[in-house]
Short mmCIF file of N, CA and C in Angstrom, two decimals:
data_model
loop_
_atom_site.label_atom_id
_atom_site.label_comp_id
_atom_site.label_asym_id
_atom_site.label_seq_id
_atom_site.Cartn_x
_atom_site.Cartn_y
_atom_site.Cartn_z
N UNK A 1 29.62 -12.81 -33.65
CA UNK A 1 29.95 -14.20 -33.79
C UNK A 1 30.11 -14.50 -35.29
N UNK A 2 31.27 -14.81 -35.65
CA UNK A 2 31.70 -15.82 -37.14
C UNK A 2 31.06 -16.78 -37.21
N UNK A 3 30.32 -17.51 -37.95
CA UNK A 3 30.20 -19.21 -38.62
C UNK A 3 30.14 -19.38 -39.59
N UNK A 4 30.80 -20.01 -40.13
CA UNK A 4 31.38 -20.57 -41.64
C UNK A 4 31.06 -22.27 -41.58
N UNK A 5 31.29 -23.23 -42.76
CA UNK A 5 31.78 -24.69 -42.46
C UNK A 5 32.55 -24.30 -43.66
N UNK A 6 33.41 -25.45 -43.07
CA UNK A 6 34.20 -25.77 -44.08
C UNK A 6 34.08 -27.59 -43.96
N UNK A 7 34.27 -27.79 -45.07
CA UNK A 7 33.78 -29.14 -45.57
C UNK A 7 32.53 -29.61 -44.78
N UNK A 8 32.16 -30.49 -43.81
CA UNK A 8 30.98 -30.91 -42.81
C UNK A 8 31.56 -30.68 -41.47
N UNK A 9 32.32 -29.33 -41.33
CA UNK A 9 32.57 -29.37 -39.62
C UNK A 9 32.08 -27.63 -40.25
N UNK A 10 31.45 -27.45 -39.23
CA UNK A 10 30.67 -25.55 -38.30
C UNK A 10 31.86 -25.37 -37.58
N UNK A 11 32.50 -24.25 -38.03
CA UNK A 11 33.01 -23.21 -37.31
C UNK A 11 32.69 -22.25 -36.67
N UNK A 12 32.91 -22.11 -34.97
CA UNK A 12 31.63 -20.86 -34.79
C UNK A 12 33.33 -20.02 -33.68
N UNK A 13 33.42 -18.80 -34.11
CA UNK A 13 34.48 -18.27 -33.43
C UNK A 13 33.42 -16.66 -32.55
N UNK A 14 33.31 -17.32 -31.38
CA UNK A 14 32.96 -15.83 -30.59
C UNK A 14 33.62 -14.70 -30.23
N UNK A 15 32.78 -13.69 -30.07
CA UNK A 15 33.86 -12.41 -30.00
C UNK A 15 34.72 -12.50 -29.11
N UNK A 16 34.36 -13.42 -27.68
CA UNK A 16 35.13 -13.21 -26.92
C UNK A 16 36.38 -14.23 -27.41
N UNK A 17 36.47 -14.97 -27.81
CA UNK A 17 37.68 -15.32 -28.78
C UNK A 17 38.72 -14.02 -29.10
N UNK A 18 37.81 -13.17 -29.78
CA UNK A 18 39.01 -11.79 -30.54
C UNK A 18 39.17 -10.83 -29.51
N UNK A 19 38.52 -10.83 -28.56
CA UNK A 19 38.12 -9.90 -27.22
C UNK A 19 39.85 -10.68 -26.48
N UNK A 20 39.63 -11.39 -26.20
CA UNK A 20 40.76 -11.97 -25.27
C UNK A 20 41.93 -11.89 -26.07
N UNK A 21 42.15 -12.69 -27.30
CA UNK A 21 43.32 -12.42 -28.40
C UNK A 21 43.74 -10.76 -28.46
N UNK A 22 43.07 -9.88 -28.20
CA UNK A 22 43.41 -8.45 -28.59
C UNK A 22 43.99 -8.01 -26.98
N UNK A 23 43.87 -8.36 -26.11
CA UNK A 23 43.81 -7.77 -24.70
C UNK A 23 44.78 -8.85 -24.78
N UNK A 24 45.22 -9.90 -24.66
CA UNK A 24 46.99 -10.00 -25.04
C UNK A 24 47.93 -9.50 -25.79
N UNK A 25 47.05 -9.53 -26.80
CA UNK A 25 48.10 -9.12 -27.75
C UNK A 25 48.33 -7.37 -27.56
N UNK A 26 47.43 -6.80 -26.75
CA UNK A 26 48.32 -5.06 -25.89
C UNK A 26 49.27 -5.22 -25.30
N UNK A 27 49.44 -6.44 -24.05
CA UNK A 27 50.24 -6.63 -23.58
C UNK A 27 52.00 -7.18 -24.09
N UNK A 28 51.50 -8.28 -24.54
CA UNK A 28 52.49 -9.26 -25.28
C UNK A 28 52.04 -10.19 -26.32
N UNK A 29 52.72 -9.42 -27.70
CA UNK A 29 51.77 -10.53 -28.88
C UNK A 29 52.29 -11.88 -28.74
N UNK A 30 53.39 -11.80 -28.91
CA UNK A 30 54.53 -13.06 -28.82
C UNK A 30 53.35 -14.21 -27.48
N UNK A 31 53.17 -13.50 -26.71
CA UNK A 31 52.42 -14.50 -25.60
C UNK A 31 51.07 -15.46 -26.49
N UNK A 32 49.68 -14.21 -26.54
CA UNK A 32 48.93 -14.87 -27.45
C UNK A 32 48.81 -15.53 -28.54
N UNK A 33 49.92 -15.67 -29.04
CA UNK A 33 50.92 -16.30 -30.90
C UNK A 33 50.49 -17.66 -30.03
N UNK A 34 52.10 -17.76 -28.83
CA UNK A 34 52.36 -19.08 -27.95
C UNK A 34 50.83 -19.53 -27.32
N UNK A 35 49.89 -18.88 -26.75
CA UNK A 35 48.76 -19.04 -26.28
C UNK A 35 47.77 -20.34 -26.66
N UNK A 36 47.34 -19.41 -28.12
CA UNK A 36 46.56 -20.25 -29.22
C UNK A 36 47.20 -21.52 -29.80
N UNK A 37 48.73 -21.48 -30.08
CA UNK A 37 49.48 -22.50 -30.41
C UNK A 37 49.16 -23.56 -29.71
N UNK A 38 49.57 -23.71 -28.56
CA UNK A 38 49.35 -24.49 -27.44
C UNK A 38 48.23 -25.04 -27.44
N UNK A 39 47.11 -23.69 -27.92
CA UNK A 39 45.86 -24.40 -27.42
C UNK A 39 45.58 -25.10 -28.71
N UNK A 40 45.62 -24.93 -30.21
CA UNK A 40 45.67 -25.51 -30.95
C UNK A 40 46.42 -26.87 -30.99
N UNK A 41 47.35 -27.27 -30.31
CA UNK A 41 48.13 -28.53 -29.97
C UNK A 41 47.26 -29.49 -29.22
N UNK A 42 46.35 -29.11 -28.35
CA UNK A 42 45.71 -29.51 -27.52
C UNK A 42 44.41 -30.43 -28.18
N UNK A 43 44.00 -29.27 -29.23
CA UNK A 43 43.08 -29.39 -29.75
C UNK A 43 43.36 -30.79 -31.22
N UNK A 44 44.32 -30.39 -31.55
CA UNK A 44 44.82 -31.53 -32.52
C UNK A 44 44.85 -32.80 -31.93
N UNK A 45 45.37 -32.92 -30.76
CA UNK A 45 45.17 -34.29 -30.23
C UNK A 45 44.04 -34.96 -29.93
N UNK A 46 43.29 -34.17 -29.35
CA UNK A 46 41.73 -34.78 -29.72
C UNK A 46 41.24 -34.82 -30.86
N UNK A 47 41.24 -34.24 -32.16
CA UNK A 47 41.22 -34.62 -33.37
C UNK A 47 41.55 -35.80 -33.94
N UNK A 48 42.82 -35.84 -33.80
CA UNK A 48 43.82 -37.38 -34.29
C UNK A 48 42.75 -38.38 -33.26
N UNK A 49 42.94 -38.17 -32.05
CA UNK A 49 42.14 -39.39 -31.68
C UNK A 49 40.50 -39.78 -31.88
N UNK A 50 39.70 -38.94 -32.24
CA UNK A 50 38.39 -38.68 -33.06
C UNK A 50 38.67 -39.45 -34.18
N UNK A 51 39.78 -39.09 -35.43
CA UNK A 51 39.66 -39.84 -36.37
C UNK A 51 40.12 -41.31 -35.86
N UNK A 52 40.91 -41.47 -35.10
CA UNK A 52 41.70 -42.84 -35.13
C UNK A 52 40.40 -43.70 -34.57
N UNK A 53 39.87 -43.36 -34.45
CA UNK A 53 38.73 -44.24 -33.63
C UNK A 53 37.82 -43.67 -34.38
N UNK A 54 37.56 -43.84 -35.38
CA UNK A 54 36.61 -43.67 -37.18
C UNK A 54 35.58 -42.60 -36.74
N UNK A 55 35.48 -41.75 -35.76
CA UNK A 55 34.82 -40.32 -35.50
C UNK A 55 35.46 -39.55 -36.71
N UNK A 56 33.83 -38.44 -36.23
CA UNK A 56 33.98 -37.45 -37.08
C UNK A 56 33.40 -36.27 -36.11
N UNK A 57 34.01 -34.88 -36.84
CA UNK A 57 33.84 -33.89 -36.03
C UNK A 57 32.36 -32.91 -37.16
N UNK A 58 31.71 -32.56 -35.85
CA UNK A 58 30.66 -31.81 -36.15
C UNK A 58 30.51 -30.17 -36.12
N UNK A 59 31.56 -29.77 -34.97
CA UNK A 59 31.70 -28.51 -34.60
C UNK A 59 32.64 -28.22 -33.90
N UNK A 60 33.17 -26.63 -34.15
CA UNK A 60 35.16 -26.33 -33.52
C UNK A 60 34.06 -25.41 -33.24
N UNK A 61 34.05 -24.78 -31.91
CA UNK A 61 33.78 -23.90 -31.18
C UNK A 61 34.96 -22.68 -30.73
N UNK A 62 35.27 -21.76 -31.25
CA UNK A 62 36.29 -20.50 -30.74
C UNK A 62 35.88 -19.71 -29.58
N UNK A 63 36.38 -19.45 -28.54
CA UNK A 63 36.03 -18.62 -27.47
C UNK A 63 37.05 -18.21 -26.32
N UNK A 64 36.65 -17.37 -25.49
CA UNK A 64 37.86 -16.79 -24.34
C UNK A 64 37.87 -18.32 -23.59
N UNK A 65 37.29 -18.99 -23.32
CA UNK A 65 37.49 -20.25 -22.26
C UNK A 65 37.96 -21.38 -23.42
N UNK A 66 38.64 -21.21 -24.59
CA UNK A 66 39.00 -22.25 -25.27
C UNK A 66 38.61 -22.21 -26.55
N UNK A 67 38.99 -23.79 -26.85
CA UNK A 67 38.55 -24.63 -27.97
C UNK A 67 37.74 -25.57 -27.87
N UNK A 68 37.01 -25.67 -28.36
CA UNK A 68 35.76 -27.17 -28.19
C UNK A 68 35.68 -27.33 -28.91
N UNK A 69 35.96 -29.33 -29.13
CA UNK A 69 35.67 -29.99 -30.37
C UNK A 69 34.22 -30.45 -30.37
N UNK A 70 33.29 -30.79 -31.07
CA UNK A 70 31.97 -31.25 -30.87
C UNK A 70 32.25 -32.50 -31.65
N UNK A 71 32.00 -33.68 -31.56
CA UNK A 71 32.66 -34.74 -32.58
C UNK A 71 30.86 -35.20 -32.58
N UNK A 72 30.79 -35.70 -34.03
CA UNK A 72 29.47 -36.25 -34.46
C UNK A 72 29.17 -37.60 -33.55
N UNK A 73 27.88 -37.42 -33.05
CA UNK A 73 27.70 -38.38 -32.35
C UNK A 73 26.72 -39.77 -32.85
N UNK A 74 27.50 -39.92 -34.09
CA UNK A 74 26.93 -41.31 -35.16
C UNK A 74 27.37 -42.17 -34.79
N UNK A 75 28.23 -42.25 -34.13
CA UNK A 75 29.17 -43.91 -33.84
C UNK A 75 28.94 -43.73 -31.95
N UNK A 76 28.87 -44.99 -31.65
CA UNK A 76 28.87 -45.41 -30.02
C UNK A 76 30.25 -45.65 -29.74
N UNK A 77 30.89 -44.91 -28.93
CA UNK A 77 32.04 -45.22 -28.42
C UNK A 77 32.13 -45.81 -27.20
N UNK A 78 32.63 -47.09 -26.80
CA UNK A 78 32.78 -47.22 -25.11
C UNK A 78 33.46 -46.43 -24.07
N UNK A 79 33.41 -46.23 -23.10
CA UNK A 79 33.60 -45.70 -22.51
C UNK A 79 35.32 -45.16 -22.62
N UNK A 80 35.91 -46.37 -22.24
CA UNK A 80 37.16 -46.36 -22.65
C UNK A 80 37.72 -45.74 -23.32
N UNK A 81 37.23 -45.51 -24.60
CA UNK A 81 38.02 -44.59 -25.96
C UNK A 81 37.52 -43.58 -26.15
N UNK A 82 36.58 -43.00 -24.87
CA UNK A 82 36.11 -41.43 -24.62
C UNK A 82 37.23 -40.79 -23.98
N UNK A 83 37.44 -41.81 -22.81
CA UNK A 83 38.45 -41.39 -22.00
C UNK A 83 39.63 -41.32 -22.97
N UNK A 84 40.25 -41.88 -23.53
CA UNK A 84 41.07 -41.68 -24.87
C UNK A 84 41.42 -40.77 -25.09
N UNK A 85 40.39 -40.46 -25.84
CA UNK A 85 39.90 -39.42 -26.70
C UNK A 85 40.36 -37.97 -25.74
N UNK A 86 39.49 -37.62 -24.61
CA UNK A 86 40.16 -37.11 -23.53
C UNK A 86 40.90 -36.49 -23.63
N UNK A 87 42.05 -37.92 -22.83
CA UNK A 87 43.45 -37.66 -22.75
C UNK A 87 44.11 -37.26 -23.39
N UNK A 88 43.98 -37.36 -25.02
CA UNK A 88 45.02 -37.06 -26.08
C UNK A 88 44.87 -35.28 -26.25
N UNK A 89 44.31 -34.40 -25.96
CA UNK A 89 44.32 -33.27 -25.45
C UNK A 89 45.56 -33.34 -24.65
N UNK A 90 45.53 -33.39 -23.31
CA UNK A 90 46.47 -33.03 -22.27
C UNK A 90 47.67 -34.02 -22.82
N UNK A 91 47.84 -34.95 -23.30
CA UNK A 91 48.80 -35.53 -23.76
C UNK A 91 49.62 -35.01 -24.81
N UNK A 92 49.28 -34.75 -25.97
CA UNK A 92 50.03 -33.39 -26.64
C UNK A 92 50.68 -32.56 -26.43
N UNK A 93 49.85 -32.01 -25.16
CA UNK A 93 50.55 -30.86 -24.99
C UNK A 93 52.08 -31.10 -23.94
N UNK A 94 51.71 -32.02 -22.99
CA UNK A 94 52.91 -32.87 -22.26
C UNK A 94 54.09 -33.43 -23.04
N UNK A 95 53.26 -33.99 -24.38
CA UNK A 95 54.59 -34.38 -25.47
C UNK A 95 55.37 -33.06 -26.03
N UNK A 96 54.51 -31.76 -26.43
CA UNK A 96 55.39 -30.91 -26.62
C UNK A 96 56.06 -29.99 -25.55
N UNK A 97 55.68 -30.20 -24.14
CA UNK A 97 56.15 -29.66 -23.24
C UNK A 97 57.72 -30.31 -23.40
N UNK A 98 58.04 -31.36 -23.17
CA UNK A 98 58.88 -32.20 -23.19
C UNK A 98 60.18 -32.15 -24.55
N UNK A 99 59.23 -32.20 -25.63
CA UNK A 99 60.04 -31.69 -26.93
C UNK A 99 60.58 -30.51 -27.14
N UNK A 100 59.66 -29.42 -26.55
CA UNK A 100 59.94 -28.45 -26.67
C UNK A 100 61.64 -27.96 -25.19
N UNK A 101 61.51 -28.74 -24.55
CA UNK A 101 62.66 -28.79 -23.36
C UNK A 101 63.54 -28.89 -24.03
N UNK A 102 63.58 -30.51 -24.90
CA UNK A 102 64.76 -30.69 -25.14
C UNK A 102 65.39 -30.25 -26.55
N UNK A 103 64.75 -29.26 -27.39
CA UNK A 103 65.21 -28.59 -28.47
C UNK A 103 65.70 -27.55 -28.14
N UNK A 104 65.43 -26.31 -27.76
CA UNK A 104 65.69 -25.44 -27.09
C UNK A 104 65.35 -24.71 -26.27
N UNK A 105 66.45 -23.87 -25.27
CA UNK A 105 65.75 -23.20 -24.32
C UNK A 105 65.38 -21.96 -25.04
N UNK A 106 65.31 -21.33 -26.22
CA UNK A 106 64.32 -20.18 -26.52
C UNK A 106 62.75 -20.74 -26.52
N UNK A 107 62.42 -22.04 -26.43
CA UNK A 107 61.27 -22.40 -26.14
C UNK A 107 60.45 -22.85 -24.95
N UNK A 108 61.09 -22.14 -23.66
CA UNK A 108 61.27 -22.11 -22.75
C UNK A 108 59.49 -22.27 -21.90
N UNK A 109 59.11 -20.98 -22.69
CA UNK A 109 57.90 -20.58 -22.13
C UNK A 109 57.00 -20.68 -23.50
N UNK A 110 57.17 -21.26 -24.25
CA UNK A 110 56.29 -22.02 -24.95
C UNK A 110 55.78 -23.87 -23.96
N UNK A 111 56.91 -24.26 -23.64
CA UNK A 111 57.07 -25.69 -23.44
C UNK A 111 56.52 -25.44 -21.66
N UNK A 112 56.22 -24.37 -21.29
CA UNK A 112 55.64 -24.21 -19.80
C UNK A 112 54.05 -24.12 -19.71
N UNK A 113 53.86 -23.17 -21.21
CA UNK A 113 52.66 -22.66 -21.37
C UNK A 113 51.55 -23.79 -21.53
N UNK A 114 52.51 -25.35 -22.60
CA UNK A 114 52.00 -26.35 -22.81
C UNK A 114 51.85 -27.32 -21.57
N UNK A 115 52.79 -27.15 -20.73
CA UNK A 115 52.82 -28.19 -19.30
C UNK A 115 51.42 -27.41 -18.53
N UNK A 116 51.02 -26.07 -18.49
CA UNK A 116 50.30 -25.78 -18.00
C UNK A 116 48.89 -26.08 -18.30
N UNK A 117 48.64 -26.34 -19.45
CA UNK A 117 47.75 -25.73 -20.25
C UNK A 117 47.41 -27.52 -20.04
N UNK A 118 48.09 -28.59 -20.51
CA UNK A 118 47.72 -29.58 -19.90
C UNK A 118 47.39 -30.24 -19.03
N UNK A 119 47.91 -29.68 -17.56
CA UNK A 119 47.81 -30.30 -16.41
C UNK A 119 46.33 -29.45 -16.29
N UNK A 120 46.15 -27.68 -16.48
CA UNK A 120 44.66 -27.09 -16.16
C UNK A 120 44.00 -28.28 -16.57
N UNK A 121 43.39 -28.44 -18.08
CA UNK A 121 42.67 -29.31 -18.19
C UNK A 121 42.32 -30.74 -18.22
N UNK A 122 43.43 -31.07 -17.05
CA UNK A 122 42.69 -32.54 -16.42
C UNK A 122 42.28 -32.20 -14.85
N UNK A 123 42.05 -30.74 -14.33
CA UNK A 123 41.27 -30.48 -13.17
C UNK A 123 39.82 -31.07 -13.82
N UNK A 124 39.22 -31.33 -12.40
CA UNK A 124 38.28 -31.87 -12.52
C UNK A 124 36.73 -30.82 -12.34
N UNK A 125 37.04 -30.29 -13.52
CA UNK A 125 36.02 -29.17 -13.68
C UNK A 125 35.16 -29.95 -14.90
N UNK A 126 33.93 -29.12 -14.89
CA UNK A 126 32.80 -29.84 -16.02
C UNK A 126 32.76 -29.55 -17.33
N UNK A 127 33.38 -28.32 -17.55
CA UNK A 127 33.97 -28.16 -18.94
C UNK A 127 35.34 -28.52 -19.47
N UNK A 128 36.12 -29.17 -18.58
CA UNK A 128 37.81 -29.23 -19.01
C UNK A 128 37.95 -31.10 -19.10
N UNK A 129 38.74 -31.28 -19.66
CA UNK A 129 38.98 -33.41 -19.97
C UNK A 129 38.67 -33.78 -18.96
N UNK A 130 39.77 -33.16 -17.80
CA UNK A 130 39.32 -34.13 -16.79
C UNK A 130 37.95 -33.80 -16.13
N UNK A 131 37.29 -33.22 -16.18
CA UNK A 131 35.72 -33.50 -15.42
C UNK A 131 34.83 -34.14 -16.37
N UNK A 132 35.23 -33.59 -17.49
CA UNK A 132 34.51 -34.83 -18.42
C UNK A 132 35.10 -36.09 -18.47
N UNK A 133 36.24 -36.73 -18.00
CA UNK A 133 36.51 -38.28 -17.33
C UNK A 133 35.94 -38.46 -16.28
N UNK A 134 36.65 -37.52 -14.93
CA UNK A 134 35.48 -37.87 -14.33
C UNK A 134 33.92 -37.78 -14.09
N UNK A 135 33.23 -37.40 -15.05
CA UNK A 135 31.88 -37.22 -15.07
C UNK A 135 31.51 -39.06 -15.97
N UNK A 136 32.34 -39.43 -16.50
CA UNK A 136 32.41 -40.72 -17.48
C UNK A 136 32.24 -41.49 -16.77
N UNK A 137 33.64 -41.50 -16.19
CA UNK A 137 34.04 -42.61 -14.89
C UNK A 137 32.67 -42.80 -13.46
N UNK A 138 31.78 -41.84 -13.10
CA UNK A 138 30.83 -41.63 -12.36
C UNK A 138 29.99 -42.21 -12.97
N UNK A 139 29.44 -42.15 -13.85
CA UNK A 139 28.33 -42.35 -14.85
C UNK A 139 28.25 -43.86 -15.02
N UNK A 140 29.41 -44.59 -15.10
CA UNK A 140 29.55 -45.85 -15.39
C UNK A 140 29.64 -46.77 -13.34
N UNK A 141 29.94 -46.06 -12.85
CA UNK A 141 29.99 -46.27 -11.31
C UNK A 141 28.58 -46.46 -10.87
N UNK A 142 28.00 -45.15 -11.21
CA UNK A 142 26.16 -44.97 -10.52
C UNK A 142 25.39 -44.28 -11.65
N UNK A 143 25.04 -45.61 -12.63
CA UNK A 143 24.42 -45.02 -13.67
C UNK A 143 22.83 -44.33 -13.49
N UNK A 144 22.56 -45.19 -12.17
CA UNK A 144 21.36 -44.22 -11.75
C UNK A 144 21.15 -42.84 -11.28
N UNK A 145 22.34 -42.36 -10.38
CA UNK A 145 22.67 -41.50 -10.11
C UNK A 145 23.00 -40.08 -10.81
N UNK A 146 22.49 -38.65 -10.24
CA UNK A 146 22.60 -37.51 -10.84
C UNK A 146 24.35 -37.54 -10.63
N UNK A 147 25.19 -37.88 -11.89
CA UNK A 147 26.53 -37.92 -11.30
C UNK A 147 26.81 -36.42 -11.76
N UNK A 148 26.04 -35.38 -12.47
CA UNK A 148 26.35 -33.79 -12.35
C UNK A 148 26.51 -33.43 -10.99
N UNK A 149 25.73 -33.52 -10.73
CA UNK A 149 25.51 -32.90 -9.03
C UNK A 149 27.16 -32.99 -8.10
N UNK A 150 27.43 -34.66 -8.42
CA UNK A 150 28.26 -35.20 -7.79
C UNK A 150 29.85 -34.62 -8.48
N UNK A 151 30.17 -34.03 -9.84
CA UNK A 151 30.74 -33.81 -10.27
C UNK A 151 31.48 -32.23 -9.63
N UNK A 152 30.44 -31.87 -9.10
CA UNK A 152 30.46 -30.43 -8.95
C UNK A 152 31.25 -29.83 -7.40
N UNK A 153 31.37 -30.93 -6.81
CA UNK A 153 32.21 -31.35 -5.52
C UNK A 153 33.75 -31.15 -5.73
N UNK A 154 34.55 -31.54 -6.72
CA UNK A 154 35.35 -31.16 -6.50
C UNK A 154 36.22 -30.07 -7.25
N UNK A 155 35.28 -29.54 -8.03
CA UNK A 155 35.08 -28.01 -8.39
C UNK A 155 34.80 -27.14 -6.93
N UNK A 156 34.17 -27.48 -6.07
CA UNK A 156 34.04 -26.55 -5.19
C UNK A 156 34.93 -25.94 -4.26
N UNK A 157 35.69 -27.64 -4.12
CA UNK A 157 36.57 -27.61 -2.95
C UNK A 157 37.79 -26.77 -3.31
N UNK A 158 38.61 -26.88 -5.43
CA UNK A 158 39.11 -26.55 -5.31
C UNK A 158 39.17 -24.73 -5.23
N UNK A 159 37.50 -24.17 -5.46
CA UNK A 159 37.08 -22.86 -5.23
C UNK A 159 37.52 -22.71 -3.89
N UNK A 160 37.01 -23.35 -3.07
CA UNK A 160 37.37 -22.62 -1.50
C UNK A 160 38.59 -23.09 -1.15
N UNK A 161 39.33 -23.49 -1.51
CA UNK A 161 41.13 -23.87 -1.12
C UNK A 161 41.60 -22.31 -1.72
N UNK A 162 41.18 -22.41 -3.01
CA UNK A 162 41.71 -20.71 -4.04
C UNK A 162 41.17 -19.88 -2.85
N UNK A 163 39.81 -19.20 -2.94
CA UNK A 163 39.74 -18.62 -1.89
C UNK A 163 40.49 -17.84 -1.03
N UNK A 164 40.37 -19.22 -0.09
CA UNK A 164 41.37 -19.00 1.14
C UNK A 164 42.52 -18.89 0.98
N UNK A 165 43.40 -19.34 0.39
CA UNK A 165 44.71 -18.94 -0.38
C UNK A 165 45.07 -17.82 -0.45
N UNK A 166 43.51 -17.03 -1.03
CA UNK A 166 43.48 -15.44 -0.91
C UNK A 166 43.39 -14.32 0.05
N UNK A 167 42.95 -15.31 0.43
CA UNK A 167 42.39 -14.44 2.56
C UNK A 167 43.35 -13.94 3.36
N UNK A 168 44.02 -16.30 3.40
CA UNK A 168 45.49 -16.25 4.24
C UNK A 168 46.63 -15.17 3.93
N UNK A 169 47.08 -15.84 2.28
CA UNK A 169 48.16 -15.43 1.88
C UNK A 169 48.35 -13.50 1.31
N UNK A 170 47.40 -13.12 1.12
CA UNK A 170 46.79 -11.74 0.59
C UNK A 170 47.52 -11.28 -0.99
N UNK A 171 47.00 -12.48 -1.67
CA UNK A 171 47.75 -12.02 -2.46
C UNK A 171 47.03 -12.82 -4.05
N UNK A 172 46.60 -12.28 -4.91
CA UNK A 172 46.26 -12.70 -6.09
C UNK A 172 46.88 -12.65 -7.54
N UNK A 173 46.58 -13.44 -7.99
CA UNK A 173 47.48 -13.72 -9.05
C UNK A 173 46.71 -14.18 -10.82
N UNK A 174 47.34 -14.38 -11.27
CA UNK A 174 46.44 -14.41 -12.48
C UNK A 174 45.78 -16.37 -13.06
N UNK A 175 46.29 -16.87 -11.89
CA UNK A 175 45.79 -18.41 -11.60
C UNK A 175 44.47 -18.10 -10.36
N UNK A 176 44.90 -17.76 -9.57
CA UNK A 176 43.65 -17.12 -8.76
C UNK A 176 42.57 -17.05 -9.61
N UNK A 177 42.27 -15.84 -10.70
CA UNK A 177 41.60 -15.25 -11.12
C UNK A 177 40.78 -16.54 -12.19
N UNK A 178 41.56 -17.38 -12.51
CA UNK A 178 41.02 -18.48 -13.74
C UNK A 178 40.25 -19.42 -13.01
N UNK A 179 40.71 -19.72 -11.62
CA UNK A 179 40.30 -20.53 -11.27
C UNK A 179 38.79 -19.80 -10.77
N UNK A 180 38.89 -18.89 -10.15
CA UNK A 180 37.30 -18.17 -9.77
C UNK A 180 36.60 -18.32 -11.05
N UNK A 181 36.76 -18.00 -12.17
CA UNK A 181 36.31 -17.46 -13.49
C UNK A 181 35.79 -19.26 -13.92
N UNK A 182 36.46 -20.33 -13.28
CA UNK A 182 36.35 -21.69 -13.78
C UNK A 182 35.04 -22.08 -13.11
#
């Protein structure tokens, strides 16, 4: 494991970060280049919206399951401009899905990688935007309530739909495999 700061944000890059980057890049470098890009796009948008809403970031986390921003938790944000905050992840990447369409088609599968890479993380899993909206959105619904527990429902369902997908159809794929791994 790397950790450095640079200025007041911790950088912590895990091996499995360079573990996964290297096991693409056997296959296809050009892919993992587009990979990280993407995911770096992703990651900028939650940045911009951290600062725009007078946050500050505490920690960039590197790893095989991503990027994680850790934003300092000195200021109270309402609910609302969490969800924001959020969105501007998967929103980025939808804006360059889109940009990237209409500049050119050598950016073909850059501008797919980004449509993908946005829509994954508004599944409603507990590490990806959208389960952290909906874990927000719950929280503010039944603040008494264990809304983890409740979060974890539709993570399950979409496990046993994958699954069976696999049973029926006999056939696996490398979305299969992320989603088990999710």
């Amino acid at each position: 494991m790397i950790k450095f700061r640079l200025t007041d944000i911790r950088f912590t890059f895990d091996f499995t970060f360079f573990a996964l980057f290297a096991v693409l890049s056997l296959f296809r470098f050009e892919l993992a280049i587009t990979l990280i890009s993407a995911c770096l796009i992703h990651e900028i948008g939650h940045i911009i919206a951290i600062y725009s809403f007078n946050g500050k970031i505490s920690d960039v986390h590197f790893s095989a399951l991503g990027i994680k921003i850790i934003p300092k938790k000195s200021i109270y944000l309402p609910y609302c401009k969490e969800i924001i905050i959020l969105l501007s992840g998967p929103f980025f990447n939808f804006a360059f899905f889109f940009i990237s369409m209409i500049i050119s088609s050598s950016l073909i599968e850059f501008a797919y990688l980004n449509l993908a890479l946005g829509v994954f993380n508004l599944l409603p899993f507990s590490r990806l935007d959208g389960g952290s909206i909906l874990l927000i959105i719950l929280e503010n619904i039944f603040p008494e309530k264990n809304t983890h527990q409740i979060i974890k429902i539709p993570a399950i369902v979409i496990l046993v739909c994958n699954i069976a997908y696999i049973i029926i159809i006999r056939d696996i794929n490398i979305i299969n495999i992320v989603f088990i791994l999710y």
